[in-house]
XYZ file of C-alpha atoms in Angstrom:
335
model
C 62.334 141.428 115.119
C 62.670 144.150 117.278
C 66.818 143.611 117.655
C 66.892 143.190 113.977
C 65.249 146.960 113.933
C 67.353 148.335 116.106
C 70.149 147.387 113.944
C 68.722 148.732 111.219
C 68.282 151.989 113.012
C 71.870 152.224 114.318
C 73.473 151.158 111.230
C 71.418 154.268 109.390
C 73.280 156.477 112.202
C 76.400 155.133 111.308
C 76.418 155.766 107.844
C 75.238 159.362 108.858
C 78.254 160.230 110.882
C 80.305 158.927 108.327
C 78.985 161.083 105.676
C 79.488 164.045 108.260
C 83.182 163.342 108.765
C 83.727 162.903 105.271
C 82.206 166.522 104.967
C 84.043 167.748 107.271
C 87.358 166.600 105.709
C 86.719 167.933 102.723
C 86.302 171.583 103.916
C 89.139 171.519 106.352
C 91.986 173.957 105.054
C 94.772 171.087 104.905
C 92.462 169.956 102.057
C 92.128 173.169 100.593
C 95.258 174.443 101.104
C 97.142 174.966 97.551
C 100.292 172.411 98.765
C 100.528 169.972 95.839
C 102.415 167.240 97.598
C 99.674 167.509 100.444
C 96.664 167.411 97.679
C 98.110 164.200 95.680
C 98.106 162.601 98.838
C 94.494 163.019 100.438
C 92.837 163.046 96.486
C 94.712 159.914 96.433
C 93.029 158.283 99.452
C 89.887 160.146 99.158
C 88.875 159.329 95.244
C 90.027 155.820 95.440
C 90.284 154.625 92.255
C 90.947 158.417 90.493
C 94.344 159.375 90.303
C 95.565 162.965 90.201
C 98.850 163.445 88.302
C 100.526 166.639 87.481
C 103.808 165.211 85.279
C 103.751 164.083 81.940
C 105.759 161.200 83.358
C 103.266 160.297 86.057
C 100.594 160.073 83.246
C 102.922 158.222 81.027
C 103.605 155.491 83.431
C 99.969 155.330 84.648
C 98.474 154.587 81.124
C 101.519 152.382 80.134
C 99.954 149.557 82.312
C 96.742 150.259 80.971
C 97.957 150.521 77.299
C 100.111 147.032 77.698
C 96.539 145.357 78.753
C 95.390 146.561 75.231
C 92.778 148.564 77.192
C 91.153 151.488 74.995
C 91.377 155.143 76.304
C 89.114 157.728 76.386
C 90.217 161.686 76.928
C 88.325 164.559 77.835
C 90.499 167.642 77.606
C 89.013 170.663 79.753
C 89.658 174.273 81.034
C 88.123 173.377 84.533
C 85.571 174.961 86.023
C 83.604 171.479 85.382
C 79.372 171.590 84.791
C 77.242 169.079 83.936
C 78.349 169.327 80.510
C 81.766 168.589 81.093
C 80.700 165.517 83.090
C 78.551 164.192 80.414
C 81.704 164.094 77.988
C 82.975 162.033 80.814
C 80.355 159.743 80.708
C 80.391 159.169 77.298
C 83.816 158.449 77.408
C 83.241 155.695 79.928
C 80.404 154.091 77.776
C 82.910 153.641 74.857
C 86.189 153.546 76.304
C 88.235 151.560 79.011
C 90.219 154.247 80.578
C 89.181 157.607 80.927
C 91.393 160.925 81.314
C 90.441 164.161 81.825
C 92.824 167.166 81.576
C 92.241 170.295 83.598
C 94.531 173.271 82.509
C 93.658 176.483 81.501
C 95.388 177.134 78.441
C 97.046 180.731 77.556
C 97.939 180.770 74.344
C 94.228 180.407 72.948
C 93.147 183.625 75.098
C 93.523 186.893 72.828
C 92.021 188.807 75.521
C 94.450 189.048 78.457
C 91.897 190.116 81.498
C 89.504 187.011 79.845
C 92.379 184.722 80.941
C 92.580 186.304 84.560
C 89.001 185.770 84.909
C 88.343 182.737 83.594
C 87.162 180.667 86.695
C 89.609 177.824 88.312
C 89.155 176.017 91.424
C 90.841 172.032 90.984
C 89.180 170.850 94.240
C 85.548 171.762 93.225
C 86.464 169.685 89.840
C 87.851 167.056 91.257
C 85.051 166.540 93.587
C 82.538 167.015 90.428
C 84.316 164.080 88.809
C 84.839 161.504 91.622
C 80.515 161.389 90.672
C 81.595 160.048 87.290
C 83.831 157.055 86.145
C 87.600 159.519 85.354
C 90.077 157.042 86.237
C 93.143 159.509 85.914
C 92.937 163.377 86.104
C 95.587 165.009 84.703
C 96.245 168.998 86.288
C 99.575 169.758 84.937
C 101.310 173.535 84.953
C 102.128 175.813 82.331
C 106.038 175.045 82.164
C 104.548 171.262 81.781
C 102.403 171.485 78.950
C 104.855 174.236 77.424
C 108.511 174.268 79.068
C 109.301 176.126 75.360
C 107.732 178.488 73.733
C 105.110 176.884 71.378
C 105.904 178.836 67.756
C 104.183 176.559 65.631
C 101.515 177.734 63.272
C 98.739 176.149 61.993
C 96.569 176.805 58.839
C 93.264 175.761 58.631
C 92.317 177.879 55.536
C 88.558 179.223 55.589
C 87.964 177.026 58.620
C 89.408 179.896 61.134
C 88.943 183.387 59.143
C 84.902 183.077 60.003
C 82.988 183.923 63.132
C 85.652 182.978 66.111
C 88.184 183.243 64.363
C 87.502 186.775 62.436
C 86.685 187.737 66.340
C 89.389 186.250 68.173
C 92.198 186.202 66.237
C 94.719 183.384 67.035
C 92.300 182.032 69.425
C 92.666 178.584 67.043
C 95.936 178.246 66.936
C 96.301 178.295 70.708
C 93.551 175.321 70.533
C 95.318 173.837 68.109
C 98.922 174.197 69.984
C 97.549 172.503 73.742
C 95.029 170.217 71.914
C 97.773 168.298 69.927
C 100.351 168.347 72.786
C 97.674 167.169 74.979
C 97.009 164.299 72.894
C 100.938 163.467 72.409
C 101.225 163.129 76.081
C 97.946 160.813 76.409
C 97.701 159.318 73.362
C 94.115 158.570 73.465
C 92.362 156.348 71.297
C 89.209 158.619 71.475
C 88.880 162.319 72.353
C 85.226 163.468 73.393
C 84.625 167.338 72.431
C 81.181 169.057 72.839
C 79.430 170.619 69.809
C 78.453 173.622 71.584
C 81.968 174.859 70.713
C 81.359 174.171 66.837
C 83.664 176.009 65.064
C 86.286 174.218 67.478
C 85.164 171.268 66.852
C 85.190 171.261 63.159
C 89.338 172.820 63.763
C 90.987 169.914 65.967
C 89.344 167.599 63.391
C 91.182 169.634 60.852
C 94.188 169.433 63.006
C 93.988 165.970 63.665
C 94.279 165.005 59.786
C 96.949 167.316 59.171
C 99.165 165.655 61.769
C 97.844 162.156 60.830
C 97.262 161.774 64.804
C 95.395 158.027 65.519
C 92.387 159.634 67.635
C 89.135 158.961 66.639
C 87.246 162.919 67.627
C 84.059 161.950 69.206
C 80.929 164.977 68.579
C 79.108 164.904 71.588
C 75.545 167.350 71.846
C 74.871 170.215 73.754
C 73.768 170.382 77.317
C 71.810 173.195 78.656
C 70.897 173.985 81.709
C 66.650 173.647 82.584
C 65.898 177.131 80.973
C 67.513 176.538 77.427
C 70.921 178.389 78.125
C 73.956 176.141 76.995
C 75.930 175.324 79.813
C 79.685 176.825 79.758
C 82.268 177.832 82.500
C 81.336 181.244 82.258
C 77.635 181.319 83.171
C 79.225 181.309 86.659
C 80.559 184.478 85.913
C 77.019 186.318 85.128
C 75.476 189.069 87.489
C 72.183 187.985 88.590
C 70.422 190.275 86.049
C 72.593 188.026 82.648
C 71.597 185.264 84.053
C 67.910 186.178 83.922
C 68.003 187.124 80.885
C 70.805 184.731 79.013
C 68.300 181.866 78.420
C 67.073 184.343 75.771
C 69.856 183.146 73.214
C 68.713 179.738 73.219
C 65.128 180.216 73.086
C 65.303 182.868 70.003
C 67.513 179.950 67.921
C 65.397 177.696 68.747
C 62.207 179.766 67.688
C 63.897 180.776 64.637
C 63.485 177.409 63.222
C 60.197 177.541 62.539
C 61.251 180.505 60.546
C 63.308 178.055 57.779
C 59.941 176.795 55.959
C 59.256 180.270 54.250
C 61.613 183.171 55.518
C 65.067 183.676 53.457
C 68.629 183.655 55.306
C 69.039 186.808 55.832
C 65.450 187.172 56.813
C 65.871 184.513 59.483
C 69.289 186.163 60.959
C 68.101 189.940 60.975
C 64.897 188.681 63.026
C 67.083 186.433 65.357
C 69.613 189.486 65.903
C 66.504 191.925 66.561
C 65.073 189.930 68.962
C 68.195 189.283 70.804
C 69.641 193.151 70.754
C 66.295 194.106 71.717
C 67.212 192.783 75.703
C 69.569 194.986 77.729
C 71.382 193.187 79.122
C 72.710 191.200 76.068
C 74.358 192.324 72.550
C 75.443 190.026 69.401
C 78.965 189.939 68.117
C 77.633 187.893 65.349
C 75.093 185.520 64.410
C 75.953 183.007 61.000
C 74.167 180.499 59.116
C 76.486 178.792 57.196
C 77.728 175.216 56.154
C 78.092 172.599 58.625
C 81.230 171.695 56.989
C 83.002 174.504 55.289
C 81.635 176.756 58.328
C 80.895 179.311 55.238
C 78.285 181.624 55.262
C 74.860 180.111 53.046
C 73.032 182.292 51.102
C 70.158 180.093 50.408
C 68.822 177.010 52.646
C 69.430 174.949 49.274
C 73.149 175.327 49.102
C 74.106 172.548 51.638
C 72.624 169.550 53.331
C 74.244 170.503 56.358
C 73.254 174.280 57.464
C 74.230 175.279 60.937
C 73.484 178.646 62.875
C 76.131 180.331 65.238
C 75.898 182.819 67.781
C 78.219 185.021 69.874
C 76.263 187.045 72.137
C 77.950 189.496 75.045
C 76.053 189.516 78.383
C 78.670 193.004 79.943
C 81.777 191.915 79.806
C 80.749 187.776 78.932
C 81.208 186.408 75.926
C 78.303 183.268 75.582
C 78.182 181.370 72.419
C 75.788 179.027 71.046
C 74.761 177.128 68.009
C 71.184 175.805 66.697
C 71.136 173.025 63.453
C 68.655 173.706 60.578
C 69.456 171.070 58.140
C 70.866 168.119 60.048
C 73.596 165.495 59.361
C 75.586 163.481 61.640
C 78.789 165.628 62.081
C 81.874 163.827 60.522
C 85.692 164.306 61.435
């Protein structure tokens, strides 16, 4: 018995130290350093089964196998800068799909704001460590001259879908989605792509996009998650002074009080108190706030005009652009 603990006890230690050196590996500078032959090699050993490619022929021949053992696959196309939001679009691609890919590639042509682009946050290791936690079975981090070695000159036209709320405030903003969404999904040729609904209005535009260029992906809604105090989770809470962050949570908790409102307050009653309350905090100021039709993404006058009545909300914290959304009438969301 007392051998048998001994064992026990030295075994524990073992596993210890190993956890150490593993620690220790990842934060020694040949890991970190930005040498892409070097990287593909350690993520390689490191992540076991995830592989990191950065060539559309890499992917290609990677899912080939996969796609000639009729196995299903999942994609999760993302800026980066992975939360636990991002993760959880991972996960649900893993419950209902045999491969999973994730993308990580900040996209230019869907930034209208030039110093939003130079700011948005990007670190690949910290990601790729986020999703060895998760089942990703291929991460794909290509370059610009990858996804685009031409100029991308196509336009789109999605009617009323992009002249509202994003769109009227970031103009062009949807056609750069729609350019790197459906090249994305030519090079991986997913069977299901997982989006989050916290980006609504984009949502409701790659499903748009994906019936005007007949593409066979089935667009998979997946909800919101927020962090513990209410505030949505995004890439660019990381960016918030101490003081935004304090007071960010606000945005979440005012659409969520204002549906109490619904029962006996009009529309416009409902947004003018939710825009008061919100412009009433310092440190944050509403672009716009919209109740319109889950579908159409047009503003409602009345709560009797659709079935499906949604709230949106663009709020600046400085120089940070959050957004949000709240349901008031609910129906599953259809592509």
């Amino acid at each position: 018995m007392k051998y048998k603990l001994r064992f026990e006890i030295l075994t524990r230690f073992l596993m210890i130290i190993q956890s150490l050196l593993t620690s220790i590996l990842l934060l020694c500078p040949a890991f970190l350093r930005r040498d892409k032959k070097r990287l593909k090699d350690i993520t390689s050993d490191y992540y076991n089964t995830m592989q990191v490619v950065e060539t559309i022929a890499e992917l290609q021949k990677l899912l080939v196998n996969y796609k000639n053992e009729n196995q299903t696959v999942g994609f999760v196309p993302t800026m980066g800068a992975l939360h636990q939001g991002h993760l959880s679009l991972v996960k649900q691609a893993a419950q209902s799909s045999d491969v999973v890919v994730v993308s990580i590639f900040v996209n230019p042509t869907q930034f209208n704001n030039a110093k939003d682009l130079e700011r948005y946050p990007r670190d690949l290791q910290t990601d790729l460590n986020a999703l060895s936690t998760v089942k990703c079975d291929i991460v794909f981090a290509p370059d610009v001259n990858e996804v685009y070695p031409e100029k991308d000159t196509r336009t789109f036209d999605f009617g009323n879908l992009e002249t509202v709320m994003e769109g009227k405030f970031r103009p062009g903003h949807f056609n750069g989605v729609a350019q790197v969404v459906s090249r994305l999904f030519e090079m991986v040729r997913p069977d299901k792509a997982y989006f989050g609904l916290k980006d609504f209005q984009q949502l409701a535009v790659i499903c748009a996009m994906t019936k005007q260029l007949q593409l066979p992906v089935e667009i998979m809604p997946c909800e919101i998650v927020r962090e513990e105090d209410g505030l949505a989770m995004s890439s660019r809470n990381m960016l918030l002074s101490d003081a935004q962050r304090k007071n960010a949570p606000l945005i979440a908790s005012t659409l969520f009080e204002s549906c109490n409102f619904v029962a006996d307050t009009s529309v416009e009653g409902v947004k003018n108190k939710v825009i008061e309350a919100i412009n009433a905090n310092k440190e944050l100021e509403v672009e716009y706030f919209e109740i319109v039709d889950g579908f159409t993404l047009q503003p409602v006058d009345k709560w009797d005009e659709s079935e499906y009545i949604v709230a949106c909300i663009a709020v600046f914290a400085g120089e940070i652009r959050l957004i949000d959304n709240v349901t008031y009438k609910k129906r599953d969301h259809e592509c």
